[in-house]
PDB file of C-alpha atoms and ligand atoms in Angstrom:
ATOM      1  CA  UNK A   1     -19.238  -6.512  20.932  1.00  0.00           C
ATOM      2  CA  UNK A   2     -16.298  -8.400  18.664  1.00  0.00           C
ATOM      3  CA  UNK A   3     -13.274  -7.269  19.333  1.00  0.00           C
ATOM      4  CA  UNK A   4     -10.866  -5.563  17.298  1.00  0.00           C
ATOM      5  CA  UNK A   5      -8.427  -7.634  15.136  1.00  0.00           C
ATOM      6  CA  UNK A   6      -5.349  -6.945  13.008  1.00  0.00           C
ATOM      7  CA  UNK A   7      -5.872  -7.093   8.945  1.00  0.00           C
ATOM      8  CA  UNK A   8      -2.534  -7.176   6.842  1.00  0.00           C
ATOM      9  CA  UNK A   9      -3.480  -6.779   2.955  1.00  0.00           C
ATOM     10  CA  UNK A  10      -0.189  -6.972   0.741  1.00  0.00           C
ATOM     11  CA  UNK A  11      -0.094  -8.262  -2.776  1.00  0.00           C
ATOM     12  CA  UNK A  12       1.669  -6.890  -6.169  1.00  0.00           C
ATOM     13  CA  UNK A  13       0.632  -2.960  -7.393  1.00  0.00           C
ATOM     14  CA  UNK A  14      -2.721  -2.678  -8.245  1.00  0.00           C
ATOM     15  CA  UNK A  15      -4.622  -5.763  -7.645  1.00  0.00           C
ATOM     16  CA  UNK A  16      -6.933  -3.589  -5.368  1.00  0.00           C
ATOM     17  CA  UNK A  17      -5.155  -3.437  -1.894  1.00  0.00           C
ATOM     18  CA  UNK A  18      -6.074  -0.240  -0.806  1.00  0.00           C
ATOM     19  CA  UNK A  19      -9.323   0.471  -2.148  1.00  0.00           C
ATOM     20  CA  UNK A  20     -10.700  -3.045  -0.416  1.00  0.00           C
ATOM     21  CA  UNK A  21      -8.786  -1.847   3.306  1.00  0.00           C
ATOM     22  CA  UNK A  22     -10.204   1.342   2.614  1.00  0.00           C
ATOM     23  CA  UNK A  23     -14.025  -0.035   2.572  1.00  0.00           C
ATOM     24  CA  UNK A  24     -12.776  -2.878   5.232  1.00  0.00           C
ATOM     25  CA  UNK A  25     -12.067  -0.212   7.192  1.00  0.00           C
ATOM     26  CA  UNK A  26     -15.520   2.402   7.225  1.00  0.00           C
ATOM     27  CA  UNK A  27     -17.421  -0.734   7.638  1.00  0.00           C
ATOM     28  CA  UNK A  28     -15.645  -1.726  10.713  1.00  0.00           C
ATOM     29  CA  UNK A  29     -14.591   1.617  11.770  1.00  0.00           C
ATOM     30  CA  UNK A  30     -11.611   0.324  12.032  1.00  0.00           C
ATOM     31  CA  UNK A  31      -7.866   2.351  11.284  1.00  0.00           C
ATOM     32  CA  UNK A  32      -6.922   2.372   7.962  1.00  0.00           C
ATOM     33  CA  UNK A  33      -3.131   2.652   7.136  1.00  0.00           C
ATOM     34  CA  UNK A  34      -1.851   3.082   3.391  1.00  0.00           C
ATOM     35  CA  UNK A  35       1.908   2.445   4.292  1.00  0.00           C
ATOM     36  CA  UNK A  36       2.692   2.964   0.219  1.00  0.00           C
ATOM     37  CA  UNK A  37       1.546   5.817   0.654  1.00  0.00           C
ATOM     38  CA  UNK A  38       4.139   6.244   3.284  1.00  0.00           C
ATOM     39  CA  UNK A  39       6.831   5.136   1.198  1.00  0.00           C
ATOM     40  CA  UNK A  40       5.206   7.676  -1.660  1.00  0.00           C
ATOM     41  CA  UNK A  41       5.601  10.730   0.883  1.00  0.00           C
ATOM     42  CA  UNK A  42       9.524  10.244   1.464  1.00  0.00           C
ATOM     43  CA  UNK A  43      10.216   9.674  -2.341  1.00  0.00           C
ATOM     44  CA  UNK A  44       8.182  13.066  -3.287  1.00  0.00           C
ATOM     45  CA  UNK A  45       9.715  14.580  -0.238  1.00  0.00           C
ATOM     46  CA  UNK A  46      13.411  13.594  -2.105  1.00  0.00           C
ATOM     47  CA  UNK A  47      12.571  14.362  -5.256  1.00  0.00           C
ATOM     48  CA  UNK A  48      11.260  17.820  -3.769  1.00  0.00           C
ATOM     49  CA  UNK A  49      14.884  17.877  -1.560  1.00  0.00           C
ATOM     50  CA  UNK A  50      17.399  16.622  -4.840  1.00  0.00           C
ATOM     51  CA  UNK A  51      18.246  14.055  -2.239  1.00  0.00           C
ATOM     52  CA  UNK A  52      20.413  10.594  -3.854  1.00  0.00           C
ATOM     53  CA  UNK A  53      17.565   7.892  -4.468  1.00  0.00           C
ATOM     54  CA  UNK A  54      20.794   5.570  -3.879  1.00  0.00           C
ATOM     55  CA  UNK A  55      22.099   6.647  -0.417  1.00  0.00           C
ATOM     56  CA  UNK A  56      20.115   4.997   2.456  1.00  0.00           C
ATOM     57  CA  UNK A  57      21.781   7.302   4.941  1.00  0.00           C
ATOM     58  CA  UNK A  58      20.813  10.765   2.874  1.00  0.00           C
ATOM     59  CA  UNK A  59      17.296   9.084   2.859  1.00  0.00           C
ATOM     60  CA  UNK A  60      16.706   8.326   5.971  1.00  0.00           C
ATOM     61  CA  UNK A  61      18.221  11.619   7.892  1.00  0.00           C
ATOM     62  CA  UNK A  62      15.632  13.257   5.267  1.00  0.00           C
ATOM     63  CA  UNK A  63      12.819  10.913   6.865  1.00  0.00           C
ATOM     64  CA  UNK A  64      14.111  12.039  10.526  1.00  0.00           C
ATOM     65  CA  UNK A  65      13.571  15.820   9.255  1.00  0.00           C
ATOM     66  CA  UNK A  66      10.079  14.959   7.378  1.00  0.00           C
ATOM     67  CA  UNK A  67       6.780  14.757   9.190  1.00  0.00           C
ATOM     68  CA  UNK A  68       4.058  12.206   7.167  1.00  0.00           C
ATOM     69  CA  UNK A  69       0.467  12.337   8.637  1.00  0.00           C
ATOM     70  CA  UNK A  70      -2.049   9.690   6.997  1.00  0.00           C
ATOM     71  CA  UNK A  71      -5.095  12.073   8.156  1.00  0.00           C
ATOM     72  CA  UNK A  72      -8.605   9.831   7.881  1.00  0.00           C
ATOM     73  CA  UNK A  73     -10.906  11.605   5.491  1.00  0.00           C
ATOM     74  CA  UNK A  74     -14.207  10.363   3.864  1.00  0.00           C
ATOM     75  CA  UNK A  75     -13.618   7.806   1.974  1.00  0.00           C
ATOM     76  CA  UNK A  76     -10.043   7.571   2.338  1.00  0.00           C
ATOM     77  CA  UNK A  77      -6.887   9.197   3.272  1.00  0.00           C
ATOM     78  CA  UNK A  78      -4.865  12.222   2.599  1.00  0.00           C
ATOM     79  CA  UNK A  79      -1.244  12.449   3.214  1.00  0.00           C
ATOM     80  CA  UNK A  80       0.328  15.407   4.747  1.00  0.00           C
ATOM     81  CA  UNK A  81       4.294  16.470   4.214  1.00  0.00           C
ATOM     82  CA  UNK A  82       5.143  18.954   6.926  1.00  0.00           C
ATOM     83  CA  UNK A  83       1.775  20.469   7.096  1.00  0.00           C
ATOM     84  CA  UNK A  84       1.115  20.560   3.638  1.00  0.00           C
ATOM     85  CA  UNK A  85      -1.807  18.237   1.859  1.00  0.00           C
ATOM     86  CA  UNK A  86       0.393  16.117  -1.055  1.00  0.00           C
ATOM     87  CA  UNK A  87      -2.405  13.619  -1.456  1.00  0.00           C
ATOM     88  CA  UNK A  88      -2.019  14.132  -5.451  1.00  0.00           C
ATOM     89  CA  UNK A  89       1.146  14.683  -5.642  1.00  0.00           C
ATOM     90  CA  UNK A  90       2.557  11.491  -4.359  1.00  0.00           C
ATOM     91  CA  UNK A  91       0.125   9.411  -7.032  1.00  0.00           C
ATOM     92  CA  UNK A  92       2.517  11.078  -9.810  1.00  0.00           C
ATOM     93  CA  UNK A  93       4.557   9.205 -12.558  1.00  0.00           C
ATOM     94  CA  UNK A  94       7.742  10.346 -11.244  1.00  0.00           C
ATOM     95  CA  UNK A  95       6.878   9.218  -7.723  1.00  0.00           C
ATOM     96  CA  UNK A  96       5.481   6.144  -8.971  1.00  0.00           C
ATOM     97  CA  UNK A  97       9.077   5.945 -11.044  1.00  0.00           C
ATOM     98  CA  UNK A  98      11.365   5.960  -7.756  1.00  0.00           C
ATOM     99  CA  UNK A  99       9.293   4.762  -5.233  1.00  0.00           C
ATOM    100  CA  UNK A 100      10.378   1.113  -5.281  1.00  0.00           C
ATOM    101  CA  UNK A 101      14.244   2.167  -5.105  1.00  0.00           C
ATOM    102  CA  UNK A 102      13.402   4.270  -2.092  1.00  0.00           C
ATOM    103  CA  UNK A 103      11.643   1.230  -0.499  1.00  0.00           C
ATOM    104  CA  UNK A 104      14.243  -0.662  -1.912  1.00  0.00           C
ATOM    105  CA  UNK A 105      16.916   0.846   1.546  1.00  0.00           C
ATOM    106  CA  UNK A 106      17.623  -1.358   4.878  1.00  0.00           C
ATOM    107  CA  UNK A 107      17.458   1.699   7.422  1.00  0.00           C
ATOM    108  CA  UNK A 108      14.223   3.431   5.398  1.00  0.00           C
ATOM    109  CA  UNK A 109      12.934   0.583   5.616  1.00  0.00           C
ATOM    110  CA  UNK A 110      13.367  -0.385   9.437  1.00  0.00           C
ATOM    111  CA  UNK A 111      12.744   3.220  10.190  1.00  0.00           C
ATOM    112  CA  UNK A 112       9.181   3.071   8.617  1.00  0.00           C
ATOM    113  CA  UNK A 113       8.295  -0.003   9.676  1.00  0.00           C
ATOM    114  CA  UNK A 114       8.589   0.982  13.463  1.00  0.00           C
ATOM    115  CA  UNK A 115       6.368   4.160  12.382  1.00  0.00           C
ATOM    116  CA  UNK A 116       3.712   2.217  10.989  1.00  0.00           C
ATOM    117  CA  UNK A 117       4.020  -0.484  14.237  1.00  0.00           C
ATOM    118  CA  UNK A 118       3.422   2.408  15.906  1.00  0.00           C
ATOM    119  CA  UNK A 119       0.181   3.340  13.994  1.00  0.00           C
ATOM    120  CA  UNK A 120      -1.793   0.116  14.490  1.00  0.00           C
ATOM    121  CA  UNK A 121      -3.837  -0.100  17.780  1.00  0.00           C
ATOM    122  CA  UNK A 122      -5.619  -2.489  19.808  1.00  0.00           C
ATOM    123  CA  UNK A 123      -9.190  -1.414  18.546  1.00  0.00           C
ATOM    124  CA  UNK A 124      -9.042  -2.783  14.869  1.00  0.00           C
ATOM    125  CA  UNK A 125      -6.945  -1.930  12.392  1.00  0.00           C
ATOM    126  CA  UNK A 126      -6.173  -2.775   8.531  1.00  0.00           C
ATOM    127  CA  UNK A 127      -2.771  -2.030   7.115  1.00  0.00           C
ATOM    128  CA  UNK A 128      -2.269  -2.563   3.454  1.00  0.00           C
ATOM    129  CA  UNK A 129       1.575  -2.774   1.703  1.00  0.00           C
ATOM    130  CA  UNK A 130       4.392  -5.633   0.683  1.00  0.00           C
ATOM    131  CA  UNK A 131       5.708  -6.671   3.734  1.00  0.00           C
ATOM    132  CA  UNK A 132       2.809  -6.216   5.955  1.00  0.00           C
ATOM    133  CA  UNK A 133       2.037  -9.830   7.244  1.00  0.00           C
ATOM    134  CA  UNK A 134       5.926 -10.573   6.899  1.00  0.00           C
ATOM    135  CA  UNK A 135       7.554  -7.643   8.728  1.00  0.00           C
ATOM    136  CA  UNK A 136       5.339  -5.089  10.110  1.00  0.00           C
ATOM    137  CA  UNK A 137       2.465  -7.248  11.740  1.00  0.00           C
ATOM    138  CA  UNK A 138       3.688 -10.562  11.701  1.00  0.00           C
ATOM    139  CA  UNK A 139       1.041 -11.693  14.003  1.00  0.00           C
ATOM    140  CA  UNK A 140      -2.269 -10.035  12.129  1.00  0.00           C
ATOM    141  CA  UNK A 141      -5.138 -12.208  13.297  1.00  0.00           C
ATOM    142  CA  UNK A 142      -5.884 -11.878   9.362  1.00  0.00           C
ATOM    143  CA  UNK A 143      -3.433 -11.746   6.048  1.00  0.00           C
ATOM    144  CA  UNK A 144      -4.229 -11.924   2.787  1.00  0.00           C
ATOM    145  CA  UNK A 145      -2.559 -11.936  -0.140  1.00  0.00           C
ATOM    146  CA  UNK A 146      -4.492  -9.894  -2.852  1.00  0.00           C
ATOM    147  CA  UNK A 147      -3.449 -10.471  -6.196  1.00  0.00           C
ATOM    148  CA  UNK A 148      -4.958 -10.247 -10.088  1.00  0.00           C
ATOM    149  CA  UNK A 149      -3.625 -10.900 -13.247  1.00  0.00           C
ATOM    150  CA  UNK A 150      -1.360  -8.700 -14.565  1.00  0.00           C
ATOM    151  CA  UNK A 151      -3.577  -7.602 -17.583  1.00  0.00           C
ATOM    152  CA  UNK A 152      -6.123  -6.927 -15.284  1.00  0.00           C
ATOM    153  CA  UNK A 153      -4.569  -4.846 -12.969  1.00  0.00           C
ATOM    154  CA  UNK A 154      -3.011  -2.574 -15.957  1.00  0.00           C
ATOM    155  CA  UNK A 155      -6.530  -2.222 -17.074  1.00  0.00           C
ATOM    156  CA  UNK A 156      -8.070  -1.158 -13.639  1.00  0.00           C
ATOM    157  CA  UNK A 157      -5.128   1.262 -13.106  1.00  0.00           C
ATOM    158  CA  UNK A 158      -6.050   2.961 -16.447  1.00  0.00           C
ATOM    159  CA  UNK A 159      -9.518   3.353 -15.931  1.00  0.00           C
ATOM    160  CA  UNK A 160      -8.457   5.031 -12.649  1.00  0.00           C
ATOM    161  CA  UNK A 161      -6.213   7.216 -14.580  1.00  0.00           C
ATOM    162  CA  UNK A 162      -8.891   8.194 -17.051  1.00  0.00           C
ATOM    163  CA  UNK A 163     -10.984   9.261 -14.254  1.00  0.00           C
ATOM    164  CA  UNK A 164      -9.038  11.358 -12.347  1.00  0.00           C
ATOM    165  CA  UNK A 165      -8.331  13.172 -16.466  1.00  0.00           C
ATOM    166  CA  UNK A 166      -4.980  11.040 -16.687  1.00  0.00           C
ATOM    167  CA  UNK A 167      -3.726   9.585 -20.224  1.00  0.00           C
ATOM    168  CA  UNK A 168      -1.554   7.104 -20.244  1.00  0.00           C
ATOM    169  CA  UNK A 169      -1.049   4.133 -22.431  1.00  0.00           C
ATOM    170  CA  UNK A 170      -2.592   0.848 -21.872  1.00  0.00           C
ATOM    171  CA  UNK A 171       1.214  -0.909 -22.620  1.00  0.00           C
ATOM    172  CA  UNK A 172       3.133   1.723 -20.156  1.00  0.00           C
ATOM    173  CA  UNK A 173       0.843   1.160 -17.045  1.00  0.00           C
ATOM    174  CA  UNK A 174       1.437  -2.463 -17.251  1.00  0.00           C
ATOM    175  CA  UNK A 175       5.445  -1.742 -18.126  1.00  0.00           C
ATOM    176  CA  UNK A 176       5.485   0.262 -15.160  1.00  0.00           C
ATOM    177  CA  UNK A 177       3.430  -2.603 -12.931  1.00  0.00           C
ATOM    178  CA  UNK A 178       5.855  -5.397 -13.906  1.00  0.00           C
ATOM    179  CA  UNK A 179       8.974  -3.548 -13.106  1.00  0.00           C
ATOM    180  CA  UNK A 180       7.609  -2.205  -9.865  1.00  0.00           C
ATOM    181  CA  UNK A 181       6.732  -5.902  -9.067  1.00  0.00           C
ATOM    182  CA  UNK A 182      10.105  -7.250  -9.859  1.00  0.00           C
ATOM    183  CA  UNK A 183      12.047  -4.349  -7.891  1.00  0.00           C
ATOM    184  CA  UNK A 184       9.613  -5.554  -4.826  1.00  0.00           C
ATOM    185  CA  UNK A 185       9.772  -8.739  -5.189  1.00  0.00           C
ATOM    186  CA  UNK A 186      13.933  -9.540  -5.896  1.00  0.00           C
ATOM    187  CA  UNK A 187      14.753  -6.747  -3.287  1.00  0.00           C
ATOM    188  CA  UNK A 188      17.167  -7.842   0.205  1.00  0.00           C
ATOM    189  CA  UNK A 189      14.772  -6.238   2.781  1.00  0.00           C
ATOM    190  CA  UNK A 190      11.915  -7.795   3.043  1.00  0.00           C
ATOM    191  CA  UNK A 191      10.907  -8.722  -0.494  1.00  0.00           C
ATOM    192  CA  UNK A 192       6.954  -8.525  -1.264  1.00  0.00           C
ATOM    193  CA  UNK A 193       6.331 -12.360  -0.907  1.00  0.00           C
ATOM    194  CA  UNK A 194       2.832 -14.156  -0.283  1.00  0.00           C
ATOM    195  CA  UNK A 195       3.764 -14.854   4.109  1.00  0.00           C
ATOM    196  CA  UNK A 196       3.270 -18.644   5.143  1.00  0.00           C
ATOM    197  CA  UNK A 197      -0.581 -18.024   6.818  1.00  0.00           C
ATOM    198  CA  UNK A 198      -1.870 -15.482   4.384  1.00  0.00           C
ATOM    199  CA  UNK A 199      -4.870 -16.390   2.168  1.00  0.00           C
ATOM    200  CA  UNK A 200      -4.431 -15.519  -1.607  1.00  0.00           C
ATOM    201  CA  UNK A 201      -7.247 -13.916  -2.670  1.00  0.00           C
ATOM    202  CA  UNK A 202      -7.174 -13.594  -6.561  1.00  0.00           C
ATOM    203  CA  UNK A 203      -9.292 -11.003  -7.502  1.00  0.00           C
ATOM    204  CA  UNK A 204      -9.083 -10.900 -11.565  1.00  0.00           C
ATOM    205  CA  UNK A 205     -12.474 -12.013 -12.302  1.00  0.00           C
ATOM    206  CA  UNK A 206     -13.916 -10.264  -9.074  1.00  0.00           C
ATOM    207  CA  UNK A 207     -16.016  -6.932  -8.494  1.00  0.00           C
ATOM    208  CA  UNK A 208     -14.793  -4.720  -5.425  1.00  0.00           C
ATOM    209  CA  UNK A 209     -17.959  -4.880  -3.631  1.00  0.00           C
ATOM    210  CA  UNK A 210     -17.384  -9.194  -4.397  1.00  0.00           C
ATOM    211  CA  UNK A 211     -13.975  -9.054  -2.540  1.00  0.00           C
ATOM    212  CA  UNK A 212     -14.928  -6.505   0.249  1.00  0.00           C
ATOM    213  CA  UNK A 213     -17.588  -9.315   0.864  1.00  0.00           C
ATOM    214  CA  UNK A 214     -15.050 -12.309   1.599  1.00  0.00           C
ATOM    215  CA  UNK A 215     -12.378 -10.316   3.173  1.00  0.00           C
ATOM    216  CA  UNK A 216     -15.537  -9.482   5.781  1.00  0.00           C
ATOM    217  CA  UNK A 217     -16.702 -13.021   5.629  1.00  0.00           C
ATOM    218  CA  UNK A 218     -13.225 -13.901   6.417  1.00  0.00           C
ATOM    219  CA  UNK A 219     -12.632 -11.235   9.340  1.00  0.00           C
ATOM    220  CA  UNK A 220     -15.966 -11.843  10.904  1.00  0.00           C
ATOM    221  CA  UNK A 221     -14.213 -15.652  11.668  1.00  0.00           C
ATOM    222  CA  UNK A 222     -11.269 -13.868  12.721  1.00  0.00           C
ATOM    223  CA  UNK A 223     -13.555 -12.061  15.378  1.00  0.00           C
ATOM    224  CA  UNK A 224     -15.372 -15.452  16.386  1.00  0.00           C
ATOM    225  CA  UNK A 225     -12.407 -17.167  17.484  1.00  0.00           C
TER     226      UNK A 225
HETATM  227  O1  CDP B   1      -0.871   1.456  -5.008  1.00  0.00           O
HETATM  228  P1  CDP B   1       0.363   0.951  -5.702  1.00  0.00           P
HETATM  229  O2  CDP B   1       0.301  -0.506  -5.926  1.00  0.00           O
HETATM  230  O3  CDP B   1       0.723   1.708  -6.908  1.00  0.00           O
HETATM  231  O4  CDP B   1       1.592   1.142  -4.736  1.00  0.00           O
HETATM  232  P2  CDP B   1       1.683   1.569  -3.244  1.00  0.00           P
HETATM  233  O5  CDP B   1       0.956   0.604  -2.367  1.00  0.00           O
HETATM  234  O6  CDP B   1       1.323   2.998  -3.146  1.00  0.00           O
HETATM  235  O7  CDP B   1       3.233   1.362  -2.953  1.00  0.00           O
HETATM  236  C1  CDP B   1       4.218   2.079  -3.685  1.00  0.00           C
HETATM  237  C2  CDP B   1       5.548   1.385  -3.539  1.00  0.00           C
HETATM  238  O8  CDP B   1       5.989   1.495  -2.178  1.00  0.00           O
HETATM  239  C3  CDP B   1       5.581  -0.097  -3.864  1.00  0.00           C
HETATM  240  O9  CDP B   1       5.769  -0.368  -5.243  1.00  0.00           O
HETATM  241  C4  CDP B   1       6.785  -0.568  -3.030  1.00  0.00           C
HETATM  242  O10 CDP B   1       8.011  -0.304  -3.699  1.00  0.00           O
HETATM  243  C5  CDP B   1       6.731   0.348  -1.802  1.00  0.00           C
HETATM  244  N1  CDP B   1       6.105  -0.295  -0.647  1.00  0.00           N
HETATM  245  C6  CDP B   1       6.891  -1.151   0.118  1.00  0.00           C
HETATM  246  O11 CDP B   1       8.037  -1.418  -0.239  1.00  0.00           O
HETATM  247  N2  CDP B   1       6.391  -1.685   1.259  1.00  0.00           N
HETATM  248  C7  CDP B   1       5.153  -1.422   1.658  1.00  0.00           C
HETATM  249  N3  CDP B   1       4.695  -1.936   2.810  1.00  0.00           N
HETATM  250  C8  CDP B   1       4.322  -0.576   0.875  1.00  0.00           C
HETATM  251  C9  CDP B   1       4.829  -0.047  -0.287  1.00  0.00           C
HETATM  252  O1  CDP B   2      -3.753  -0.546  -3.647  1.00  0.00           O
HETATM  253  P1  CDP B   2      -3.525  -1.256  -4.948  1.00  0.00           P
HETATM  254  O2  CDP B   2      -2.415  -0.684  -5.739  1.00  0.00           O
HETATM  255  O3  CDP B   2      -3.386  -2.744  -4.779  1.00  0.00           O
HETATM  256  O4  CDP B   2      -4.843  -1.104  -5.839  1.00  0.00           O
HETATM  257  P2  CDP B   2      -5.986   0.014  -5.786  1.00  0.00           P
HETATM  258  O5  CDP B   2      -5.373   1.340  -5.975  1.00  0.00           O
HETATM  259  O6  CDP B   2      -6.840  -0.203  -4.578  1.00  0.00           O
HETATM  260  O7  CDP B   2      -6.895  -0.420  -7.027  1.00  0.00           O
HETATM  261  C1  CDP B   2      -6.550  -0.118  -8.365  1.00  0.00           C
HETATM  262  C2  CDP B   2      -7.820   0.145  -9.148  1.00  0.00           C
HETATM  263  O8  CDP B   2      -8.535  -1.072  -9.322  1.00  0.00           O
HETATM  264  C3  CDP B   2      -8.785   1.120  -8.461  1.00  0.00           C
HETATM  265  O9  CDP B   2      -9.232   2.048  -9.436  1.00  0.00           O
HETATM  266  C4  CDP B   2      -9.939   0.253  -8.023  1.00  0.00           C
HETATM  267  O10 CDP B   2     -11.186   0.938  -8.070  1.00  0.00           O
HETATM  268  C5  CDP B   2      -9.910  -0.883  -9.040  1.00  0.00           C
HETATM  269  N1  CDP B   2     -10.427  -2.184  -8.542  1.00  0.00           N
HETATM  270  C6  CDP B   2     -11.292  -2.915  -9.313  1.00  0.00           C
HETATM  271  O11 CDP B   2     -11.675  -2.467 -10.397  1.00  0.00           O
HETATM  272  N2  CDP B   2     -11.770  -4.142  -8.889  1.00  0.00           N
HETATM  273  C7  CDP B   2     -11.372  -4.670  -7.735  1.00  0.00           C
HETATM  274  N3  CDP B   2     -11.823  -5.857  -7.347  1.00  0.00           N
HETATM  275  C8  CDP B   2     -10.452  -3.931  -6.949  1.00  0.00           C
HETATM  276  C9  CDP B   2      -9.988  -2.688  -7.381  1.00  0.00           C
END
């Protein structure tokens, strides 16, 4: 039996993060944690509250009072707020809108990152995020850095949105990309940045069952050492 390792997956908004952990994940039945989708739940839970996207303090007292489950599902993984399924709701424009400033807040930020610490065990588990290999596992026995260009990750997030009966415009998902990438990237707590050891995976020209492929090819050497 190989043992369990640690997978860290960050990289810029939709190059394909979470969809690749997910399948990582059910083929290694290992624990899959979405920690955007972390950051997702507080800013709906604000928006929901009128809570000051600017005050750190008003934001994190509202995490203390705010229970987030990531409850495993088929497939995936639906988010709970206080006993309530907000799986959808925290994919909306106006959470994707104010998400980044909410992530963007020292003591949010420390408080969520000893949460999701606290998620990852010893019997496998893949994390996927901006600050994963940096901050929250800095000793994952794998990171990669998943990225795509820009044009290609606008186009993928569209087609997603015309599935799930979305309409948006071509030229406003990859608006909304760029400045999400910037406000991650030039923030003072742990900026999303490619960590040291992690191994960029581009993905622009790749298929998903392609990249699920070398991220397994990748972990199986992991395993072997
Ligand atoms: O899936 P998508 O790329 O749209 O974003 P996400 O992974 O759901 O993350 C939403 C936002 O949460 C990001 O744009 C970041 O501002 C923040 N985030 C973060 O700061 N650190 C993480 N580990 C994960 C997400
Ligand atoms: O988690 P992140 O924001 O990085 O991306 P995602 O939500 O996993 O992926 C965004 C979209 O790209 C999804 O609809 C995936 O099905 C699609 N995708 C793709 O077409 N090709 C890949 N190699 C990876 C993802």
């Amino acid at each position: 039996m190989l043992k369990g390792i640690s997978i860290a997956i960050d990289g810029p908004a939709a190059a394909g993060k979470s969809t690749i952990a997910k399948r990582i994940a059910q083929k290694l039945h290992y624990t899959y944690i979405d920690t955007g989708a972390m950051y997702r739940a507080l800013t709906h839970k604000a928006i929901q509250s009128d809570i000051d996207m600017d005050s750190d303090n008003d934001l994190a007292d509202l995490l203390m009072d705010t229970e987030i489950l990531l409850v495993p599902e088929k497939g995936g993984q639906a988010v709970w707020i206080d006993g309530i399924d907000c799986s959808e709701e925290i994919r909306s424009q106006l959470v994707t809108g104010a998400v980044s400033k909410v992530a963007s807040h020292p003591t949010v930020r420390k408080m969520m990152v000893d949460k999701q610490r606290a998620l990852a065990n010893d019997s496998g588990v893949v994390m996927d995020g901006r600050d994963i290999g940096t901050e929250v596992l800095p000793n994952a026995d794998l990171k990669i850095f998943m990225t795509a260009s820009v044009d290609e990750r606008a186009e993928r997030r569209f087609q997603e949105n015309e599935k799930r009966g979305i309409h948006s415009s071509l030229e406003s998902l990859k608006e909304d990309i760029e400045r999400r990438d910037r406000a991650d990237s030039e923030r003072e707590v742990s900026p999303l940045k490619k960590a040291a050891d992690a191994i960029l995976v581009d993905t622009t020209s790749m298929s998903i069952d392609d990249v699920v492929d070398k991220v397994i090819e990748l972990a199986e050497m992991r395993m072997e050492r």
